[in-house]
Amino acid sequence: MAYHLLQHDRTRAGILAESLEQALQAVRHCQRCNTFSENELCERCASARRDPSLLCIVETPVDMNMMEQSQAYNGLYYVLMGRLSPLDGIGPRELKLDRLLARASDGVVREVILATNYTNEGEATAHYISELLHGRGIGVSRIARGVPVGGELEYVDSGTLAQAVRERRSLD
Amino acid sequence: MAYHLLQHDRTRAGILAESLEQALQAVRHCQRCNTFSENELCERCASARRDPSLLCIVETPVDMNMMEQSQAYNGLYYVLMGRLSPLDGIGPRELKLDRLLARASDGVVREVILATNYTNEGEATAHYISELLHGRGIGVSRIARGVPVGGELEYVDSGTLAQAVRERRSLD
């Protein structure tokens, strides 16, 4: 991209450089949920129409956007900006999990929903956080794992099907 | 396939014809679970090592094989050999749901696990069967719906994510 801009489009390269510079100066982290924001509090944390008793924990701002697009959630968020990954040297300290703990213990949050990815690192992160919150009087839940909507058993992998059977839901 | 066999491989076409003829004569439906079987009872229904208190309902013999491959289930099955599909003229009578009802009411089955697909027809079929079994003292459950194993929120469709949030599981 850099080569293309330098060779074919030097004007736009200048505009891009300027925009990036502005973004670097303007965009910081929301003081409550840690996502990118131009203000001290992001749009969602500042909104009065959201349920402050629900706190959904996601790995990245992109994941938060996905949750928003699903239109199934109207609580607040906490964005980890990463995941536990010992091989990459990312532990609880690097993720600043003490900040998350302080956020979840504000007395208003009644349920923490762990929405980290269903990868190994995401699962480890969810497990660690659930242990961290255990015994603090805050409910902890994990987004469901199973067959995707529209999914046919014939095309679902064995691991997913096994989980779907183990975590079956009573209809009574 | 027919053109290829007739033009290039008439010997094997004969073998295929014979095998198909044999299969047509030998393969019938298991008297208990309705899947394909060469005997009155299929291998699984005849096995003493399976838990007869669990009955898993699937649409096709292929789905049953998928469940077996997942190695997460050790009960018995009932194969619908289809799904409710009013547009194709397949209703409860065509699916012989009264046979399923008789099978589930044998006094040994304690839980029926609905493992039809998460398509519209599969969902309708699961709903119909759960209503049918309601109030008969048999537990009814549905395999979990949600994010597949290894799934990242960024690449999961909105509908699946919405279900995963709605059907989140408490970790307390």
PDB file of N, CA and C in Angstrom, chain B residues 23-24 26-31 33-45 59-62 64-65 78-81:
ATOM      1  N   ALA B  23     -28.990 -54.902  -2.054  1.00  0.00           N
ATOM      2  CA  ALA B  23     -29.284 -53.952  -0.984  1.00  0.00           C
ATOM      3  C   ALA B  23     -30.788 -53.733  -0.857  1.00  0.00           C
ATOM      4  N   LEU B  24     -31.461 -53.590  -1.997  1.00  0.00           N
ATOM      5  CA  LEU B  24     -32.904 -53.385  -1.996  1.00  0.00           C
ATOM      6  C   LEU B  24     -33.621 -54.520  -1.288  1.00  0.00           C
ATOM      7  N   ALA B  26     -32.099 -56.717   0.958  1.00  0.00           N
ATOM      8  CA  ALA B  26     -31.627 -56.976   2.321  1.00  0.00           C
ATOM      9  C   ALA B  26     -31.916 -55.832   3.291  1.00  0.00           C
ATOM     10  N   VAL B  27     -31.794 -54.589   2.813  1.00  0.00           N
ATOM     11  CA  VAL B  27     -31.894 -53.460   3.737  1.00  0.00           C
ATOM     12  C   VAL B  27     -33.344 -53.045   3.968  1.00  0.00           C
ATOM     13  N   ARG B  28     -33.715 -53.058   5.240  1.00  0.00           N
ATOM     14  CA  ARG B  28     -35.054 -52.579   5.600  1.00  0.00           C
ATOM     15  C   ARG B  28     -34.897 -51.602   6.765  1.00  0.00           C
ATOM     16  N   HIS B  29     -35.982 -51.325   7.462  1.00  0.00           N
ATOM     17  CA  HIS B  29     -35.882 -50.381   8.576  1.00  0.00           C
ATOM     18  C   HIS B  29     -35.846 -51.127   9.904  1.00  0.00           C
ATOM     19  N   CYS B  30     -34.995 -50.631  10.827  1.00  0.00           N
ATOM     20  CA  CYS B  30     -34.943 -51.196  12.175  1.00  0.00           C
ATOM     21  C   CYS B  30     -36.309 -51.011  12.820  1.00  0.00           C
ATOM     22  N   GLN B  31     -36.810 -52.052  13.495  1.00  0.00           N
ATOM     23  CA  GLN B  31     -38.145 -51.995  14.084  1.00  0.00           C
ATOM     24  C   GLN B  31     -38.255 -51.015  15.248  1.00  0.00           C
ATOM     25  N   CYS B  33     -35.736 -48.189  15.848  1.00  0.00           N
ATOM     26  CA  CYS B  33     -35.270 -46.819  15.640  1.00  0.00           C
ATOM     27  C   CYS B  33     -35.510 -46.312  14.221  1.00  0.00           C
ATOM     28  N   ASN B  34     -35.986 -47.181  13.345  1.00  0.00           N
ATOM     29  CA  ASN B  34     -36.394 -46.749  12.007  1.00  0.00           C
ATOM     30  C   ASN B  34     -35.237 -46.475  11.046  1.00  0.00           C
ATOM     31  N   THR B  35     -33.984 -46.669  11.482  1.00  0.00           N
ATOM     32  CA  THR B  35     -32.867 -46.435  10.565  1.00  0.00           C
ATOM     33  C   THR B  35     -32.735 -47.616   9.615  1.00  0.00           C
ATOM     34  N   PHE B  36     -31.849 -47.534   8.631  1.00  0.00           N
ATOM     35  CA  PHE B  36     -31.610 -48.664   7.740  1.00  0.00           C
ATOM     36  C   PHE B  36     -30.922 -49.784   8.507  1.00  0.00           C
ATOM     37  N   SER B  37     -31.334 -51.011   8.238  1.00  0.00           N
ATOM     38  CA  SER B  37     -30.729 -52.140   8.928  1.00  0.00           C
ATOM     39  C   SER B  37     -30.970 -53.406   8.111  1.00  0.00           C
ATOM     40  N   GLU B  38     -30.051 -54.346   8.216  1.00  0.00           N
ATOM     41  CA  GLU B  38     -30.259 -55.614   7.521  1.00  0.00           C
ATOM     42  C   GLU B  38     -31.007 -56.609   8.402  1.00  0.00           C
ATOM     43  N   ASN B  39     -31.037 -56.300   9.711  1.00  0.00           N
ATOM     44  CA  ASN B  39     -31.743 -57.180  10.637  1.00  0.00           C
ATOM     45  C   ASN B  39     -32.971 -56.474  11.181  1.00  0.00           C
ATOM     46  N   GLU B  40     -33.754 -57.224  11.964  1.00  0.00           N
ATOM     47  CA  GLU B  40     -34.960 -56.635  12.523  1.00  0.00           C
ATOM     48  C   GLU B  40     -34.606 -55.467  13.439  1.00  0.00           C
ATOM     49  N   LEU B  41     -33.543 -55.670  14.248  1.00  0.00           N
ATOM     50  CA  LEU B  41     -33.025 -54.584  15.078  1.00  0.00           C
ATOM     51  C   LEU B  41     -31.653 -54.188  14.571  1.00  0.00           C
ATOM     52  N   CYS B  42     -31.367 -52.890  14.522  1.00  0.00           N
ATOM     53  CA  CYS B  42     -30.045 -52.458  14.073  1.00  0.00           C
ATOM     54  C   CYS B  42     -29.038 -52.728  15.192  1.00  0.00           C
ATOM     55  N   GLU B  43     -27.786 -52.649  14.815  1.00  0.00           N
ATOM     56  CA  GLU B  43     -26.653 -52.853  15.724  1.00  0.00           C
ATOM     57  C   GLU B  43     -26.804 -52.103  17.047  1.00  0.00           C
ATOM     58  N   ARG B  44     -27.196 -50.808  16.921  1.00  0.00           N
ATOM     59  CA  ARG B  44     -27.246 -49.968  18.125  1.00  0.00           C
ATOM     60  C   ARG B  44     -28.408 -50.351  19.029  1.00  0.00           C
ATOM     61  N   CYS B  45     -29.574 -50.597  18.431  1.00  0.00           N
ATOM     62  CA  CYS B  45     -30.735 -50.974  19.246  1.00  0.00           C
ATOM     63  C   CYS B  45     -30.518 -52.324  19.910  1.00  0.00           C
ATOM     64  N   GLU B  59     -32.952 -36.536  11.942  1.00  0.00           N
ATOM     65  CA  GLU B  59     -33.723 -36.560  10.701  1.00  0.00           C
ATOM     66  C   GLU B  59     -33.368 -37.747   9.804  1.00  0.00           C
ATOM     67  N   THR B  60     -32.083 -38.041   9.682  1.00  0.00           N
ATOM     68  CA  THR B  60     -31.648 -39.051   8.716  1.00  0.00           C
ATOM     69  C   THR B  60     -30.589 -39.990   9.316  1.00  0.00           C
ATOM     70  N   PRO B  61     -30.373 -41.156   8.676  1.00  0.00           N
ATOM     71  CA  PRO B  61     -29.301 -42.046   9.129  1.00  0.00           C
ATOM     72  C   PRO B  61     -27.928 -41.368   9.077  1.00  0.00           C
ATOM     73  N   VAL B  62     -27.725 -40.436   8.143  1.00  0.00           N
ATOM     74  CA  VAL B  62     -26.452 -39.710   8.075  1.00  0.00           C
ATOM     75  C   VAL B  62     -26.257 -38.880   9.346  1.00  0.00           C
ATOM     76  N   MET B  64     -27.465 -39.550  12.216  1.00  0.00           N
ATOM     77  CA  MET B  64     -27.158 -40.495  13.288  1.00  0.00           C
ATOM     78  C   MET B  64     -25.667 -40.814  13.278  1.00  0.00           C
ATOM     79  N   ASN B  65     -25.113 -41.027  12.086  1.00  0.00           N
ATOM     80  CA  ASN B  65     -23.680 -41.306  11.993  1.00  0.00           C
ATOM     81  C   ASN B  65     -22.853 -40.134  12.501  1.00  0.00           C
ATOM     82  N   TYR B  78     -33.877 -42.398  17.412  1.00  0.00           N
ATOM     83  CA  TYR B  78     -35.023 -42.625  16.558  1.00  0.00           C
ATOM     84  C   TYR B  78     -34.815 -41.772  15.314  1.00  0.00           C
ATOM     85  N   VAL B  79     -34.856 -42.418  14.149  1.00  0.00           N
ATOM     86  CA  VAL B  79     -34.593 -41.713  12.903  1.00  0.00           C
ATOM     87  C   VAL B  79     -35.914 -41.399  12.200  1.00  0.00           C
ATOM     88  N   LEU B  80     -36.183 -40.114  12.000  1.00  0.00           N
ATOM     89  CA  LEU B  80     -37.458 -39.693  11.410  1.00  0.00           C
ATOM     90  C   LEU B  80     -37.558 -40.055   9.931  1.00  0.00           C
ATOM     91  N   MET B  81     -36.415 -40.163   9.272  1.00  0.00           N
ATOM     92  CA  MET B  81     -36.381 -40.358   7.815  1.00  0.00           C
ATOM     93  C   MET B  81     -37.074 -39.189   7.118  1.00  0.00           C
TER      94      MET B  81
END
